[in-house]
XYZ file of C-alpha atoms in Angstrom:
741
model
C -17.279 48.470 82.121
C -16.116 51.850 80.879
C -12.482 51.019 81.646
C -12.697 47.677 79.844
C -14.230 49.335 76.799
C -11.527 52.024 76.853
C -8.794 49.373 77.048
C -10.413 47.511 74.175
C -10.546 50.676 72.076
C -6.899 51.404 72.860
C -5.922 47.883 71.834
C -7.823 48.246 68.571
C -6.114 51.575 67.906
C -2.685 50.064 68.594
C -3.452 47.125 66.308
C -4.491 49.521 63.551
C -1.255 51.478 63.946
C 0.768 48.255 63.871
C -1.019 47.137 60.722
C -0.298 50.474 59.052
C 3.382 50.333 60.038
C 3.689 46.748 58.800
C 2.075 47.612 55.488
C 4.381 50.584 54.982
C 7.626 48.890 55.970
C 6.873 45.701 54.046
C 6.192 47.735 50.918
C 9.596 47.861 49.204
C 8.684 50.871 47.082
C 7.442 52.946 50.042
C 10.309 52.084 52.376
C 12.839 52.854 49.643
C 11.136 56.190 48.988
C 11.058 57.071 52.715
C 14.705 56.186 53.267
C 15.711 58.186 50.205
C 13.890 61.272 51.495
C 15.416 60.872 54.975
C 18.876 60.622 53.428
C 18.229 63.708 51.306
C 16.940 65.728 54.269
C 19.950 64.795 56.407
C 22.319 65.758 53.626
C 20.584 69.095 52.998
C 20.695 69.840 56.729
C 24.444 69.174 56.737
C 25.002 71.506 53.780
C 22.869 74.315 55.161
C 24.169 74.299 58.739
C 27.441 75.190 60.420
C 29.159 74.436 63.679
C 29.918 77.601 65.621
C 33.617 77.680 64.809
C 32.842 77.259 61.099
C 31.316 80.743 60.912
C 33.960 83.028 59.435
C 31.797 86.168 59.298
C 28.358 87.529 60.125
C 26.996 87.294 56.567
C 25.450 83.848 56.969
C 24.111 84.612 60.460
C 22.337 87.786 59.313
C 21.057 86.474 55.966
C 19.395 83.482 57.618
C 17.977 85.384 60.576
C 19.801 83.494 63.335
C 19.307 86.164 65.976
C 19.990 83.839 68.892
C 23.370 83.075 67.375
C 23.988 86.785 66.761
C 23.228 87.507 70.428
C 25.635 84.775 71.503
C 28.386 86.255 69.300
C 27.694 89.678 70.819
C 27.621 88.354 74.401
C 30.886 86.451 73.886
C 32.635 89.613 72.713
C 33.313 88.190 69.239
C 31.202 90.653 67.274
C 34.072 92.935 66.285
C 36.290 90.165 64.942
C 33.489 88.583 62.925
C 32.312 91.943 61.599
C 35.838 92.837 60.484
C 36.050 89.640 58.434
C 32.659 90.217 56.770
C 31.657 91.615 53.402
C 30.320 94.944 52.207
C 26.613 94.155 52.762
C 26.808 93.713 56.528
C 25.472 97.188 57.360
C 22.444 96.702 55.114
C 21.838 93.184 56.444
C 22.103 94.423 60.020
C 19.348 97.010 59.623
C 17.050 94.993 57.348
C 17.373 91.452 58.747
C 17.681 91.789 62.540
C 14.104 91.751 63.854
C 15.016 91.883 67.558
C 14.923 95.640 68.131
C 16.654 95.532 71.510
C 19.483 93.373 70.164
C 19.989 95.774 67.267
C 20.093 98.767 69.620
C 22.525 97.048 71.989
C 24.958 96.176 69.213
C 24.680 99.546 67.490
C 25.174 101.548 70.675
C 28.270 99.558 71.605
C 29.856 99.553 68.135
C 28.482 102.601 66.241
C 31.613 103.133 64.128
C 31.172 99.739 62.449
C 27.912 100.992 60.949
C 29.139 104.238 59.423
C 28.689 104.735 55.680
C 27.067 107.114 53.224
C 24.113 104.705 52.940
C 23.557 103.834 56.603
C 20.517 106.097 57.007
C 19.091 104.758 53.748
C 19.437 101.174 55.057
C 17.903 102.160 58.389
C 14.945 103.682 56.510
C 14.388 100.400 54.661
C 13.697 98.853 58.062
C 10.749 101.204 58.552
C 11.441 101.793 62.261
C 11.196 105.498 63.102
C 13.040 105.290 66.434
C 15.960 103.398 64.905
C 16.241 105.958 62.114
C 16.129 108.837 64.607
C 18.960 107.255 66.561
C 21.134 107.022 63.437
C 20.232 110.499 62.155
C 20.945 112.128 65.514
C 24.344 110.459 65.851
C 26.877 113.275 66.093
C 30.196 111.479 65.677
C 30.342 110.930 62.777
C 27.384 112.708 61.271
C 26.066 110.716 58.305
C 24.519 112.311 55.201
C 20.796 112.508 54.579
C 19.925 112.499 50.893
C 16.992 111.948 48.577
C 17.427 108.157 48.570
C 16.806 108.154 52.330
C 13.394 109.725 51.784
C 12.721 107.327 48.909
C 13.572 104.330 51.130
C 11.319 105.710 53.858
C 8.353 105.814 51.472
C 9.068 102.272 50.276
C 9.041 101.044 53.886
C 5.318 101.951 54.035
C 5.847 103.722 57.377
C 4.054 107.051 57.087
C 5.521 108.485 60.345
C 9.012 107.643 59.070
C 8.380 109.293 55.700
C 7.120 112.448 57.443
C 10.167 112.522 59.703
C 12.600 112.079 56.801
C 10.853 114.853 54.907
C 11.378 117.152 57.901
C 15.094 116.389 58.270
C 15.820 116.402 54.523
C 18.120 119.392 53.950
C 16.317 122.364 52.424
C 18.932 122.592 49.664
C 17.935 119.155 48.408
C 14.258 119.961 48.092
C 14.756 122.250 45.131
C 17.897 120.795 43.549
C 17.513 117.014 43.385
C 16.052 115.272 40.326
C 12.570 113.789 40.774
C 12.409 110.765 43.054
C 10.229 107.862 41.992
C 8.084 106.710 44.895
C 7.569 102.929 44.904
C 4.824 101.895 47.303
C 1.331 100.418 47.307
C 0.329 102.239 50.489
C -2.588 104.585 49.726
C -1.867 106.951 52.627
C 1.801 107.171 51.656
C 0.987 108.040 48.053
C -1.570 110.624 49.155
C 0.975 112.186 51.539
C 3.734 112.400 48.916
C 1.407 113.869 46.316
C 0.365 116.635 48.716
C 3.926 117.727 49.519
C 4.333 121.193 48.103
C 8.127 121.323 47.895
C 8.356 117.727 46.652
C 5.621 118.059 44.084
C 7.828 117.068 41.140
C 8.382 113.575 42.468
C 6.874 110.663 40.566
C 4.813 107.592 41.417
C 5.859 104.186 40.077
C 2.905 102.153 38.886
C 4.750 98.860 39.253
C 3.748 98.169 42.901
C 0.153 99.119 42.007
C -0.352 96.682 39.119
C -1.690 93.997 41.457
C -4.060 96.433 43.231
C -6.466 97.703 40.581
C -8.473 99.915 42.949
C -5.429 101.923 43.981
C -4.010 101.793 40.459
C -7.186 103.257 38.965
C -7.328 106.026 41.585
C -3.717 107.066 41.005
C -3.867 107.134 37.194
C -7.250 108.857 37.217
C -6.201 111.644 39.577
C -2.436 111.973 39.054
C -1.740 110.727 35.558
C 1.011 113.289 34.967
C 3.028 111.892 37.894
C 2.752 108.232 36.879
C 5.695 106.302 35.435
C 6.379 102.653 34.699
C 9.864 101.300 34.018
C 8.779 97.973 32.546
C 12.374 96.869 31.917
C 13.016 96.909 35.685
C 9.508 95.784 36.631
C 9.362 93.551 39.704
C 5.897 92.406 38.644
C 7.101 91.220 35.233
C 10.031 89.527 36.963
C 7.516 87.679 39.159
C 5.523 86.624 36.094
C 8.623 85.260 34.352
C 9.560 83.220 37.440
C 5.985 81.986 37.853
C 5.918 80.675 34.277
C 9.282 78.975 34.738
C 7.921 77.168 37.788
C 4.719 76.215 35.969
C 6.434 74.602 32.967
C 9.317 72.995 34.876
C 10.004 69.269 34.543
C 8.590 68.517 37.991
C 5.030 69.174 36.750
C 2.955 67.122 34.323
C 0.325 68.601 31.991
C -2.459 68.696 34.570
C -0.205 70.077 37.315
C 1.143 72.737 34.973
C -2.318 74.038 34.108
C -3.542 73.798 37.692
C -0.495 75.726 38.913
C -1.271 78.577 36.518
C -4.992 78.578 37.345
C -4.215 78.708 41.083
C -1.507 81.352 40.773
C -1.769 84.265 43.197
C -0.616 86.611 40.448
C -3.710 88.225 38.845
C -2.514 87.944 35.229
C -5.691 89.303 33.615
C -5.957 92.255 35.992
C -2.309 93.161 35.415
C -2.773 92.921 31.661
C -5.769 95.264 31.832
C -3.715 97.688 33.924
C -1.008 97.740 31.247
C -3.719 98.472 28.663
C -4.623 101.526 30.725
C -0.962 102.577 30.868
C -0.919 102.513 27.080
C -4.316 104.211 26.671
C -3.252 107.100 28.900
C 0.076 107.333 27.040
C 2.057 106.862 30.232
C 4.185 104.264 28.467
C 3.950 102.622 25.072
C 4.388 98.832 24.757
C 7.342 97.557 22.751
C 4.917 95.540 20.634
C 1.385 96.823 20.172
C -1.424 94.849 21.762
C -3.024 94.322 18.338
C 0.177 92.821 16.974
C 0.436 90.496 19.956
C -3.203 89.438 19.481
C -2.483 88.540 15.855
C 0.614 86.538 16.826
C -1.259 84.605 19.503
C -4.089 83.933 17.077
C -1.625 82.555 14.521
C -0.057 80.166 17.039
C -3.376 79.080 18.526
C -3.012 80.434 22.045
C -6.551 80.930 23.278
C -8.231 82.669 26.175
C -8.939 79.227 27.656
C -5.216 78.606 28.093
C -4.277 79.632 31.663
C -0.978 80.983 30.355
C -2.752 83.370 27.960
C -2.616 86.724 29.798
C 0.854 86.125 31.213
C 2.193 85.612 27.680
C 0.372 88.714 26.422
C 2.003 90.829 29.130
C 5.504 89.548 28.384
C 5.179 89.848 24.610
C 3.766 93.365 24.794
C 6.368 94.713 27.177
C 9.761 93.681 25.855
C 10.035 90.146 27.204
C 9.262 88.157 24.051
C 12.189 85.797 24.528
C 11.008 84.751 27.994
C 7.463 84.466 26.653
C 8.334 82.214 23.712
C 10.613 80.030 25.834
C 7.880 79.397 28.409
C 5.247 79.015 25.718
C 7.210 76.357 23.838
C 7.664 74.384 27.052
C 3.952 74.798 27.791
C 2.961 73.622 24.292
C 5.203 70.569 24.499
C 4.162 69.679 28.056
C 0.463 69.947 27.165
C 0.981 68.392 23.715
C -0.805 71.440 22.318
C -2.415 70.948 18.884
C -0.980 74.267 17.679
C 2.648 73.312 18.391
C 3.414 73.204 14.611
C 2.051 76.741 14.239
C 4.233 77.931 17.085
C 7.341 76.318 15.588
C 6.596 77.881 12.216
C 6.406 81.292 13.885
C 9.474 80.759 16.134
C 11.725 78.177 14.426
C 14.891 79.071 16.338
C 13.515 78.911 19.858
C 15.578 76.275 21.650
C 15.175 75.978 25.408
C 16.142 72.715 27.099
C 12.896 70.772 26.684
C 11.687 67.230 27.276
C 10.186 65.774 24.101
C 8.588 62.555 22.904
C 9.057 60.800 19.559
C 6.266 62.597 17.690
C 7.506 65.961 18.918
C 11.023 65.120 17.713
C 9.565 64.388 14.283
C 7.803 67.727 14.271
C 10.551 69.918 15.704
C 13.605 68.402 14.046
C 12.406 66.552 10.952
C 9.620 68.755 9.612
C 10.831 72.091 10.989
C 14.544 71.370 10.326
C 15.604 72.681 13.737
C 19.394 72.458 14.023
C 19.570 72.916 17.802
C 19.802 69.659 19.735
C 18.902 71.116 23.126
C 16.336 68.560 24.231
C 15.834 65.932 26.925
C 14.061 62.575 26.640
C 12.510 60.702 29.532
C 12.156 57.161 28.206
C 14.138 54.552 26.292
C 11.619 54.225 23.454
C 11.958 57.907 22.543
C 15.751 57.634 22.583
C 15.669 54.552 20.337
C 13.404 56.363 17.907
C 15.713 59.376 17.726
C 18.883 57.254 17.628
C 17.596 55.270 14.646
C 16.058 58.255 12.852
C 17.549 58.713 9.386
C 17.200 62.502 9.504
C 18.996 62.659 12.852
C 21.870 60.488 11.627
C 22.288 62.147 8.246
C 21.912 65.780 9.304
C 23.955 66.211 12.461
C 27.708 65.821 12.833
C 29.164 63.116 15.047
C 30.393 65.794 17.472
C 26.909 67.305 17.897
C 25.338 63.885 18.341
C 27.883 62.914 20.999
C 27.241 66.170 22.843
C 23.536 65.361 22.720
C 24.090 61.800 23.981
C 26.330 63.071 26.794
C 23.687 65.521 27.987
C 20.945 62.874 27.815
C 23.080 60.373 29.725
C 24.016 62.862 32.474
C 20.357 63.827 32.856
C 19.212 60.204 32.977
C 21.825 59.354 35.637
C 20.787 62.341 37.729
C 17.141 61.261 37.586
C 17.978 57.587 38.300
C 16.353 56.655 34.996
C 17.948 53.209 34.797
C 16.087 52.078 31.695
C 17.204 55.115 29.716
C 20.799 54.813 30.971
C 20.804 51.144 29.927
C 19.463 52.035 26.491
C 21.943 54.872 25.831
C 25.008 52.917 26.966
C 24.027 49.850 24.931
C 23.409 51.755 21.707
C 26.100 54.443 21.732
C 29.469 52.906 20.877
C 31.713 55.906 21.587
C 32.885 57.060 25.023
C 30.890 60.061 26.230
C 31.821 62.910 28.563
C 29.207 62.730 31.271
C 28.780 63.527 34.952
C 27.976 60.931 37.596
C 25.439 62.675 39.791
C 22.705 60.973 41.772
C 22.882 62.655 45.166
C 20.650 65.666 44.526
C 17.554 63.523 44.174
C 18.274 61.589 47.352
C 19.539 58.441 45.639
C 19.983 55.382 47.864
C 23.076 53.201 48.136
C 21.329 50.588 46.000
C 20.696 53.232 43.329
C 24.431 53.942 43.209
C 25.227 50.233 42.970
C 22.725 49.656 40.166
C 23.905 52.705 38.230
C 27.588 51.804 38.580
C 26.858 48.260 37.375
C 25.062 49.460 34.248
C 27.762 51.967 33.332
C 30.706 49.645 34.046
C 29.114 46.722 32.225
C 28.819 48.796 29.050
C 32.240 50.444 29.437
C 31.096 53.991 30.235
C 33.277 55.869 32.711
C 32.330 59.282 34.065
C 34.586 62.222 33.254
C 33.364 63.997 36.352
C 31.684 63.231 39.667
C 29.552 65.880 41.270
C 30.539 66.949 44.771
C 27.027 66.029 45.900
C 27.489 62.481 44.608
C 30.848 62.096 46.363
C 29.482 63.368 49.674
C 26.461 61.086 49.539
C 28.494 57.845 49.281
C 30.286 56.069 52.150
C 32.947 53.739 50.770
C 33.641 50.906 50.346
C 30.462 50.086 48.443
C 30.194 46.940 46.355
C 30.753 47.756 42.660
C 30.507 51.513 43.263
C 33.941 51.991 44.839
C 35.667 50.056 42.084
C 33.752 52.038 39.460
C 34.727 55.373 41.042
C 38.399 54.380 41.123
C 38.313 53.240 37.502
C 36.764 56.559 36.488
C 39.295 58.549 38.471
C 42.196 56.648 36.942
C 41.042 58.061 33.607
C 40.794 61.650 34.913
C 43.463 64.300 35.151
C 45.400 64.007 38.413
C 44.157 67.320 39.822
C 40.485 66.445 39.271
C 40.854 62.964 40.735
C 42.688 64.225 43.824
C 40.048 66.845 44.560
C 37.247 64.294 44.710
C 38.786 62.110 47.425
C 38.437 64.869 49.998
C 34.704 65.194 49.361
C 34.124 61.493 50.080
C 32.821 60.670 53.548
C 35.624 58.232 54.390
C 39.347 57.860 53.595
C 38.927 54.531 51.838
C 39.064 55.952 48.313
C 42.116 58.051 49.129
C 44.021 55.132 50.655
C 43.118 52.817 47.795
C 44.187 55.447 45.262
C 47.560 55.880 46.956
C 47.986 52.106 47.302
C 47.691 51.819 43.524
C 50.794 54.009 43.186
C 49.084 57.317 42.416
C 50.350 60.652 43.785
C 48.398 63.339 45.680
C 49.619 66.955 45.307
C 48.333 68.852 48.342
C 49.628 72.189 47.021
C 47.300 71.817 44.046
C 44.386 70.687 46.196
C 44.630 73.352 48.899
C 45.029 76.079 46.294
C 41.317 75.530 45.600
C 39.590 77.887 48.070
C 36.327 75.924 48.186
C 38.102 72.625 48.766
C 40.469 74.073 51.388
C 37.390 75.405 53.169
C 35.774 71.954 53.073
C 38.905 70.190 54.344
C 39.254 72.505 57.345
C 35.568 72.033 58.191
C 35.146 68.308 57.635
C 38.417 66.525 56.750
C 40.942 67.741 59.300
C 41.823 64.270 60.537
C 42.530 63.093 57.009
C 44.779 66.076 56.358
C 46.634 65.561 59.641
C 47.138 61.887 58.865
C 48.652 62.808 55.495
C 50.937 65.624 56.670
C 52.015 64.720 60.190
C 55.342 62.814 60.347
C 53.618 60.304 62.618
C 50.340 60.207 60.712
C 49.035 56.814 59.597
C 48.572 57.784 55.942
C 51.872 59.684 55.917
C 53.805 56.696 57.289
C 52.238 54.325 54.777
C 52.333 56.510 51.646
C 54.983 59.143 52.393
C 56.521 59.024 48.913
C 53.098 59.393 47.260
C 52.075 62.593 49.064
C 53.503 65.842 47.723
C 53.286 69.123 49.634
C 55.330 72.207 50.472
C 55.072 75.007 53.014
C 52.488 76.596 50.700
C 49.987 73.828 51.574
C 50.485 74.444 55.268
C 50.195 78.216 54.891
C 46.926 77.855 52.927
C 45.565 75.691 55.739
C 46.783 78.151 58.390
C 44.810 80.848 56.598
C 41.623 78.735 56.692
C 42.183 77.850 60.354
C 42.508 81.566 61.157
C 39.334 82.453 59.263
C 37.361 79.793 61.138
C 38.985 80.586 64.497
C 40.067 76.961 64.898
C 42.857 77.357 67.443
C 43.458 73.613 67.821
C 44.143 73.179 64.118
C 46.161 76.402 64.044
C 48.456 75.239 66.866
C 48.769 71.793 65.311
C 49.906 73.312 62.000
C 52.570 75.446 63.683
C 53.805 72.423 65.618
C 53.908 70.335 62.426
C 55.969 72.998 60.655
C 58.537 72.724 63.441
C 58.517 68.914 63.314
C 59.087 68.962 59.561
C 62.035 71.302 60.001
C 60.652 73.960 57.655
C 62.555 77.221 58.240
C 62.180 80.889 57.282
C 58.416 80.838 57.780
C 58.105 83.704 60.276
C 57.295 86.410 57.760
C 54.555 84.497 55.926
C 52.872 83.168 59.053
C 52.976 86.553 60.795
C 51.449 88.262 57.752
C 48.704 85.630 57.483
C 47.590 85.913 61.115
C 47.608 89.723 60.884
C 45.209 89.708 57.926
C 43.087 86.586 58.527
C 43.426 85.746 62.200
C 42.599 87.316 65.510
C 44.380 88.325 68.684
C 44.603 84.719 69.928
C 46.426 83.688 66.740
C 48.814 86.618 67.135
C 49.585 85.605 70.728
C 50.537 82.081 69.653
C 52.782 83.312 66.832
C 54.501 85.870 69.053
C 55.235 83.193 71.650
C 56.484 80.550 69.212
C 58.420 82.556 66.614
C 61.111 85.196 66.741
C 59.404 88.276 65.335
C 61.831 91.143 64.864
C 61.013 94.842 64.749
C 60.575 94.928 60.958
C 58.250 91.924 60.987
C 56.209 93.475 63.785
C 55.924 96.707 61.773
C 54.733 94.672 58.781
C 52.135 92.933 60.963
C 50.791 96.287 62.149
C 50.572 97.552 58.577
C 48.789 94.399 57.368
C 46.239 94.707 60.178
C 45.651 98.358 59.264
C 45.262 97.580 55.552
C 42.761 94.833 56.399
C 40.715 97.175 58.597
C 41.302 95.076 61.725
C 41.296 97.527 64.608
C 41.453 94.682 67.148
C 44.689 93.274 65.729
C 46.243 96.704 65.201
C 45.444 97.799 68.742
C 46.881 94.617 70.231
C 50.080 94.787 68.157
C 50.672 98.384 69.263
C 49.584 98.254 72.896
C 50.549 94.738 73.989
C 53.948 94.180 72.383
C 57.431 95.388 73.170
C 60.970 94.718 71.934
C 63.566 93.013 74.119
C 67.255 93.922 74.229
C 67.893 91.835 71.097
C 65.136 93.561 69.138
C 62.747 90.587 69.267
C 59.065 91.300 69.876
C 57.302 89.852 72.870
C 53.884 90.109 74.479
C 53.500 92.248 77.569
C 50.513 92.666 79.918
C 51.507 96.286 80.495
C 49.935 98.732 78.069
C 52.527 100.017 75.608
C 52.735 102.498 72.754
C 54.768 100.355 70.381
C 53.636 102.183 67.218
C 55.575 100.951 64.175
C 53.478 101.908 61.146
C 56.209 104.415 60.293
C 59.138 102.052 60.885
C 61.413 100.624 58.194
C 64.790 99.004 58.642
C 65.748 100.491 55.267
C 65.352 104.194 56.044
C 63.153 106.687 57.878
C 61.924 108.037 54.548
C 60.791 104.558 53.493
C 59.009 104.086 56.816
C 57.181 107.400 56.414
C 56.044 106.357 52.930
C 54.707 103.073 54.303
C 52.805 104.895 57.050
C 51.353 107.347 54.520
C 50.213 104.438 52.324
C 48.403 102.491 55.022
C 46.743 105.511 56.669
C 45.473 106.782 53.318
C 44.152 103.290 52.490
C 42.306 103.055 55.817
C 40.630 106.400 55.088
C 39.720 105.475 51.509
C 38.362 102.055 52.463
C 36.143 103.622 55.121
C 37.706 101.827 58.101
C 36.162 104.154 60.698
C 37.261 102.021 63.650
C 40.898 102.105 62.486
C 40.810 105.842 61.750
C 39.211 106.499 65.138
C 41.844 104.423 66.922
C 44.758 106.151 65.153
C 43.216 109.492 66.086
C 42.801 108.443 69.727
C 46.517 107.645 70.057
C 47.532 110.853 68.256
C 48.876 109.167 65.125
C 46.313 109.920 62.428
C 47.895 113.226 61.406
C 51.457 112.561 62.647
C 52.824 111.940 59.153
C 53.656 115.221 57.386
C 51.798 114.106 54.256
C 48.709 112.955 56.172
C 47.241 116.358 56.867
C 43.578 116.754 57.727
C 42.923 118.418 54.364
C 44.721 115.693 52.419
C 43.002 112.795 54.199
C 39.575 114.426 53.907
C 40.123 114.865 50.172
C 41.373 111.263 49.916
C 38.181 109.861 51.436
C 35.765 108.278 48.981
C 32.735 108.622 51.249
C 31.120 111.856 52.364
C 30.744 110.441 55.873
C 34.481 109.863 56.157
C 35.226 113.373 54.864
C 32.975 114.866 57.552
C 34.468 112.579 60.188
C 38.081 113.451 59.321
C 37.299 117.167 59.507
C 35.669 116.718 62.922
C 38.693 115.014 64.506
C 41.242 116.983 66.559
C 44.669 117.517 65.010
């Protein structure tokens, strides 16, 4: 009996689920909405993710916290190459973003020289990990400077043991000579500790982190008023308030949602305002506009205590952020259709943020108030008709200003898939407008693109620009859409039209464009760094088909495709950056097939600066690299800070009897930084230049390597004194002086 009842219940449950599914999937609105969101999520995932070989440096890995990927890079022995191709923030990102303590220690202990800088200890302190900081501070070679900003960072980390340690190791000379440090923390114990330090008693306490904690704020100002400061122009709290208001009044929220967002905000606006009153009362800092003046202004424009935006606006207006305040307030008044909007406009007639208005608000803002700025958006056809037919609008504004206004409204309506408004604008406006075709960001469906293209083409409106997002979101051919895109592109400049084809998912547009007799200039296209990057990541097969002598597109449209060696070299550079050896080898093979000569120098230089050891091996095996070219490759590697490439070019190359470089498994000492086929003097000058640059740029790994092979001070001009004086960083100066001559 129990089993039968259970089976019956299960059947009922399944039937209920089936009914729900049927109702959802038979509802055209719901299924269209679901499919649009799925399409949008898939597209966003594609944009925000990379395949492994598409990572050209560690920046993205560290910023997004992909520690598993970082460990894989470390385990595969690719850390050095990827670090060398990274930017200047890698050291900071390493200490502040890597949460896996053991992984951080493993990498640091194996590659300590990559983390040397004047600010390394400061960055380590921002992490708040005492043991990590001790490890960096106690590093002997090279010894990195400890300064007042290190102690300041330690206090901001909220780690009291770390702050105490940094105070102990802070050089005694700094305690009495440095200007006051402003301590920025909301940790009560930390503040108490800093205030009790006898030899650091002149240091100050920033009130900014305390504004949201009234208990701690009141204690600090009551007991240590003379140490309190507030730099309202750099206030993080005010910055948060500005951003919060922008989110509240944004177009995605209606009147009720706007007010509810402000009411539910985690920022205690009233408490912060009262804290700023105390700052003024205690004469710690005076507001830019007195509180009484602000009260009078708000009274005149009808902003009341009942308005959830009230205290936020008072804070901004009192403390030098009136422009942000009035911008947000105008948007709030319009969104809530506030009865005191006329009063506000009378007080601030020239405030002109991009706002969405209705017909009555247009009358008020532009007709009665005579506002000459046309920075507004409309959301419905009736409002546009009203404005379009308005005598004041037509008699006051020039044709140029009106067309600019129409163009902005049309682009916005297309982006929001507002078909009724697009239909209205294109039927009423008789002149061609410069607008952007962009539907992809909002997850537009294929049918949305078809409907939009039909409306625009029917009324003779052709986009001057297609967003990259729109091009990526369409798979051609699409009925009506493909023809519309091609018609638009035929009206564009050749360089703009050509760029767009490579962002499309398929080659259909490109082939159709070429079949119509148009020309594609690959030199122009690949000169665009962003586009070249995209092609190497996602459109390799298309590029190969266009360039390769046996490629399908090349065979069919050979006379319509223009490119020179420059195109190939630009692509080689991208292939090196993304460590794509298959593409790299294919490009070198294609250069040979095309019979392009005299390329050795350019290719060798490119792989020395952008590639890795594997790229160098291929070039050395396929091209005749003479002694001068090999010397140039070594210098380029040194100037780029690539110790891996420099070491390989010195220790794993040799010259044959004809003076041609070749790879050798036997360790060599083929040092050519000082070589020049012109003269010994010229070679010495080149060596001096690259060594000095390595020192100035802070390439510790390169400097260390040159020292280890006895070449750092071998040039007569590169004395220890000279190089130490040439160094920009204190750490490098100390390091140079510690090295043996």
